[in-house]
Short mmCIF file of C-alpha atoms in Angstrom, two decimals:
data_model
loop_
_atom_site.label_atom_id
_atom_site.label_comp_id
_atom_site.label_asym_id
_atom_site.label_seq_id
_atom_site.Cartn_x
_atom_site.Cartn_y
_atom_site.Cartn_z
CA MET X 1 57.97 113.28 113.70
CA GLU X 2 60.70 113.19 110.91
CA ILE X 3 62.38 116.36 109.92
CA ILE X 4 63.65 116.40 106.34
CA PRO X 5 65.77 119.23 105.31
CA ALA X 6 65.04 120.63 101.96
CA ILE X 7 67.56 122.10 99.32
CA LEU X 8 66.43 124.30 96.68
CA GLU X 9 69.55 125.82 94.55
CA SER X 10 70.12 126.78 91.10
CA ASP X 11 73.46 124.85 90.72
CA TRP X 12 74.84 121.42 91.89
CA LYS X 13 77.84 123.02 93.74
CA ASN X 14 75.39 124.73 96.17
CA VAL X 15 73.18 121.73 96.44
CA GLU X 16 76.16 119.58 97.24
CA GLY X 17 77.53 122.23 99.90
CA LYS X 18 74.15 122.17 101.74
CA ILE X 19 74.04 118.33 101.81
CA LYS X 20 77.36 118.32 103.49
CA GLN X 21 75.97 120.69 106.17
CA VAL X 22 73.39 118.18 107.36
CA GLU X 23 75.00 114.85 106.35
CA GLY X 24 75.01 112.78 109.58
CA LEU X 25 72.24 114.71 111.28
CA THR X 26 69.19 113.18 109.32
CA ASP X 27 68.15 110.09 107.57
CA TRP X 28 66.62 111.89 104.64
CA ILE X 29 67.23 114.95 102.49
CA GLN X 30 64.87 116.54 99.79
CA LEU X 31 66.18 117.90 96.63
CA ASP X 32 63.86 120.39 95.02
CA VAL X 33 63.65 120.61 91.25
CA SER X 34 61.68 123.42 89.60
CA ASP X 35 61.54 124.03 85.92
CA GLY X 36 60.66 127.61 85.68
CA LEU X 37 57.35 126.68 84.05
CA PHE X 38 55.31 124.85 86.72
CA THR X 39 56.89 127.31 89.10
CA ASP X 40 58.48 130.90 88.52
CA ASN X 41 61.77 129.76 89.58
CA LYS X 42 64.23 127.44 87.93
CA THR X 43 66.70 125.23 89.86
CA TRP X 44 69.28 122.49 89.52
CA SER X 45 67.79 119.55 87.67
CA ASN X 46 70.45 117.03 86.59
CA PRO X 47 69.69 113.47 88.02
CA HIS X 48 73.08 112.24 86.89
CA ASP X 49 74.82 114.49 89.41
CA LEU X 50 73.44 112.11 92.08
CA PHE X 51 75.81 109.40 90.88
CA GLY X 52 78.84 111.43 91.55
CA VAL X 53 78.38 111.65 95.34
CA ARG X 54 78.28 109.05 98.08
CA LEU X 55 75.86 110.06 100.73
CA ASN X 56 75.06 108.47 104.02
CA LEU X 57 71.49 109.62 103.79
CA ASN X 58 68.38 108.84 101.73
CA GLN X 59 67.43 111.35 99.09
CA GLU X 60 64.04 112.38 97.64
CA VAL X 61 63.48 114.52 94.75
CA HIS X 62 60.58 116.86 94.62
CA LEU X 63 59.62 117.54 90.97
CA MET X 64 57.88 120.86 90.70
CA ILE X 65 57.74 120.54 87.00
CA ASN X 66 55.38 120.31 84.03
CA ASN X 67 55.08 116.90 82.32
CA PRO X 68 56.74 115.08 85.17
CA TRP X 69 56.37 111.67 83.39
CA GLU X 70 58.89 112.59 80.83
CA SER X 71 61.91 112.88 83.42
CA ALA X 72 60.44 110.46 86.21
CA GLU X 73 62.30 107.55 85.07
CA ALA X 74 65.68 109.21 84.97
CA TRP X 75 65.15 110.39 88.55
CA LEU X 76 63.84 106.85 89.54
CA ALA X 77 66.89 105.39 87.89
CA SER X 78 69.20 107.54 90.05
CA PRO X 79 70.35 106.90 93.73
CA ALA X 80 67.23 109.01 94.82
CA LYS X 81 64.98 106.78 96.92
CA ARG X 82 61.79 108.38 96.15
CA ILE X 83 60.24 111.15 93.99
CA VAL X 84 57.36 113.76 94.85
CA VAL X 85 55.13 114.42 91.96
CA GLN X 86 52.81 117.32 92.08
CA VAL X 87 49.24 116.21 90.97
CA GLU X 88 48.52 119.54 89.22
CA ALA X 89 51.01 118.69 86.75
CA LEU X 90 49.08 115.65 85.55
CA ALA X 91 46.19 117.41 84.25
CA SER X 92 43.29 115.62 85.86
CA PRO X 93 42.77 112.88 88.56
CA GLU X 94 41.81 110.35 85.81
CA SER X 95 45.20 110.77 84.04
CA VAL X 96 46.85 107.50 83.04
CA LYS X 97 50.03 109.23 83.71
CA PHE X 98 49.50 108.56 87.37
CA ALA X 99 49.57 104.78 86.77
CA GLU X 100 52.56 105.07 84.38
CA ILE X 101 54.73 106.86 87.11
CA VAL X 102 53.75 104.37 89.75
CA PHE X 103 54.68 101.54 87.42
CA THR X 104 58.00 102.92 86.58
CA ALA X 105 58.71 103.49 90.29
CA LYS X 106 57.83 99.87 91.16
CA LYS X 107 60.18 98.89 88.29
CA TYR X 108 63.31 100.49 90.25
CA GLY X 109 61.89 99.61 93.69
CA LYS X 110 61.42 103.21 94.56
CA GLU X 111 58.35 105.19 96.02
CA VAL X 112 56.11 108.01 94.64
CA VAL X 113 54.78 110.84 97.05
CA TRP X 114 51.83 112.73 95.67
CA GLY X 115 52.24 116.46 96.05
CA PHE X 116 49.41 118.80 96.61
CA LYS X 117 49.45 122.62 96.38
CA ILE X 118 47.75 124.53 99.29
CA GLU X 119 44.58 125.20 97.17
CA THR X 120 44.15 121.73 95.71
CA ASP X 121 41.56 119.49 97.35
CA TRP X 122 42.88 115.92 97.74
CA GLU X 123 39.37 114.28 97.57
CA PRO X 124 39.30 113.96 93.76
CA TYR X 125 42.47 112.17 94.04
CA LYS X 126 41.11 109.66 96.68
CA GLU X 127 42.18 106.75 94.49
CA LEU X 128 45.78 107.70 95.00
CA VAL X 129 45.47 107.91 98.68
CA ARG X 130 43.43 104.75 99.44
CA ASP X 131 46.66 102.72 99.23
CA PRO X 132 47.73 101.86 102.66
CA HIS X 133 51.30 102.62 101.70
CA ALA X 134 50.45 105.90 100.13
CA ARG X 135 52.55 108.98 100.78
CA VAL X 136 51.42 112.55 100.38
CA LEU X 137 53.09 115.92 100.60
CA PHE X 138 50.95 119.01 101.25
CA LEU X 139 52.58 122.24 100.51
CA ALA X 140 51.99 125.11 102.91
CA VAL X 141 53.48 127.61 100.60
CA GLU X 142 53.36 128.23 96.75
CA PRO X 143 55.89 125.83 94.98
CA GLY X 144 59.32 126.85 93.81
CA ARG X 145 60.70 129.18 96.39
CA GLN X 146 61.88 128.92 100.08
CA GLY X 147 61.55 131.63 102.64
CA GLN X 148 57.68 132.06 102.34
CA GLU X 149 55.22 132.39 105.20
CA PHE X 150 53.43 129.22 106.34
CA ASN X 151 49.80 129.07 105.48
CA PRO X 152 47.86 127.50 108.41
CA ALA X 153 45.04 126.27 106.09
CA VAL X 154 47.23 123.18 105.47
CA LEU X 155 46.38 122.04 109.06
CA GLU X 156 42.80 121.25 108.20
CA LYS X 157 43.92 119.45 105.15
CA ILE X 158 46.18 117.15 107.22
CA LYS X 159 43.42 116.58 109.63
CA SER X 160 40.84 115.94 106.80
CA LEU X 161 43.05 113.38 104.93
CA GLN X 162 44.24 111.61 108.30
CA ALA X 163 40.67 111.19 109.45
CA ALA X 164 39.61 109.59 106.02
CA HIS X 165 42.85 107.53 105.58
CA PRO X 166 44.80 107.14 108.81
CA ARG X 167 47.47 104.93 107.23
CA VAL X 168 48.64 107.58 104.80
CA LYS X 169 52.04 109.03 105.61
CA ILE X 170 51.58 112.86 105.19
CA ALA X 171 54.52 115.27 104.90
CA VAL X 172 54.21 119.02 105.16
CA ASP X 173 56.52 121.36 103.25
CA GLY X 174 56.92 125.09 103.40
CA GLY X 175 57.26 127.89 106.06
CA ILE X 176 57.65 125.43 108.72
CA ASN X 177 59.78 126.75 111.71
CA LEU X 178 60.14 126.46 115.53
CA GLU X 179 56.97 128.31 116.19
CA ASN X 180 54.49 126.17 114.05
CA ILE X 181 56.21 122.81 113.73
CA LYS X 182 54.18 121.28 116.73
CA LEU X 183 50.96 122.50 115.17
CA VAL X 184 51.90 120.35 112.07
CA LYS X 185 52.75 117.33 114.24
CA GLU X 186 49.64 117.68 116.14
CA SER X 187 47.50 117.88 113.08
CA GLY X 188 48.70 114.34 112.05
CA ALA X 189 51.71 114.96 109.77
CA ALA X 190 54.46 112.34 110.02
CA SER X 191 57.23 114.42 108.61
CA ALA X 192 58.20 118.08 108.06
CA VAL X 193 60.00 119.38 105.12
CA VAL X 194 62.08 122.26 106.20
CA GLY X 195 64.37 124.56 103.95
CA SER X 196 64.90 128.05 104.95
CA TYR X 197 64.79 127.77 108.80
CA ILE X 198 67.64 125.35 108.65
CA PHE X 199 69.68 126.59 105.84
CA ASN X 200 69.28 130.43 106.35
CA SER X 201 70.44 129.91 109.83
CA SER X 202 73.99 130.74 110.92
CA ASP X 203 74.26 127.22 112.37
CA PRO X 204 72.24 124.64 110.39
CA LYS X 205 72.92 121.70 112.67
CA THR X 206 71.72 123.67 115.72
CA ALA X 207 68.54 124.74 113.82
CA LEU X 208 67.84 121.17 112.81
CA ASN X 209 68.38 119.90 116.48
CA ARG X 210 65.99 122.52 117.73
CA LEU X 211 63.36 121.29 115.48
CA VAL X 212 63.74 117.77 116.41
CA GLU X 213 63.72 118.71 120.05
CA LYS X 214 60.48 120.49 119.56
CA VAL X 215 58.61 117.44 118.39
CA ILE X 216 60.27 114.61 120.47
#
């Protein structure tokens, strides 16, 4: 299982500082972007900042925002390798905006991950996950804030999607720690996105290594 550290901060300076804490320890980092509308919390949100740093890790950006199609191209044109788009922000499973975002991602040679809140059923969006290369992120908490308690209901969602579409790569985000990460892996998730357990630790490197050791 892959562990992806998640950074949710209000300004770029803090984002950059946390990146440096885990650089060299992981292949991927997730940068959380909230607009204060889709969520109740506003974060750093400037894709141009990514051009100003040289990183030895891949970046994905989790867009927890309204109207994500309006800024998707700016993020896809940045050094980020992929973006996570919340399906709830696109009105309905039939929205043409899904295809527009995928088209833009392909133009830049990037990937799109489809994000689902804990209460959102994936089945109405089955056309998105039928693609053998599809990636999905299930939230185990409410979007926009770190430090929340893990909702075990996400485990059944993982099992359900994995059984129906075994090729889909599933990530789980929110409330993951040393006590529950093995359950997440055993349910079928390919990666765990972890924020507060790592960065609220007095030693982020040790915290990250403990998670990795737990799921080897």
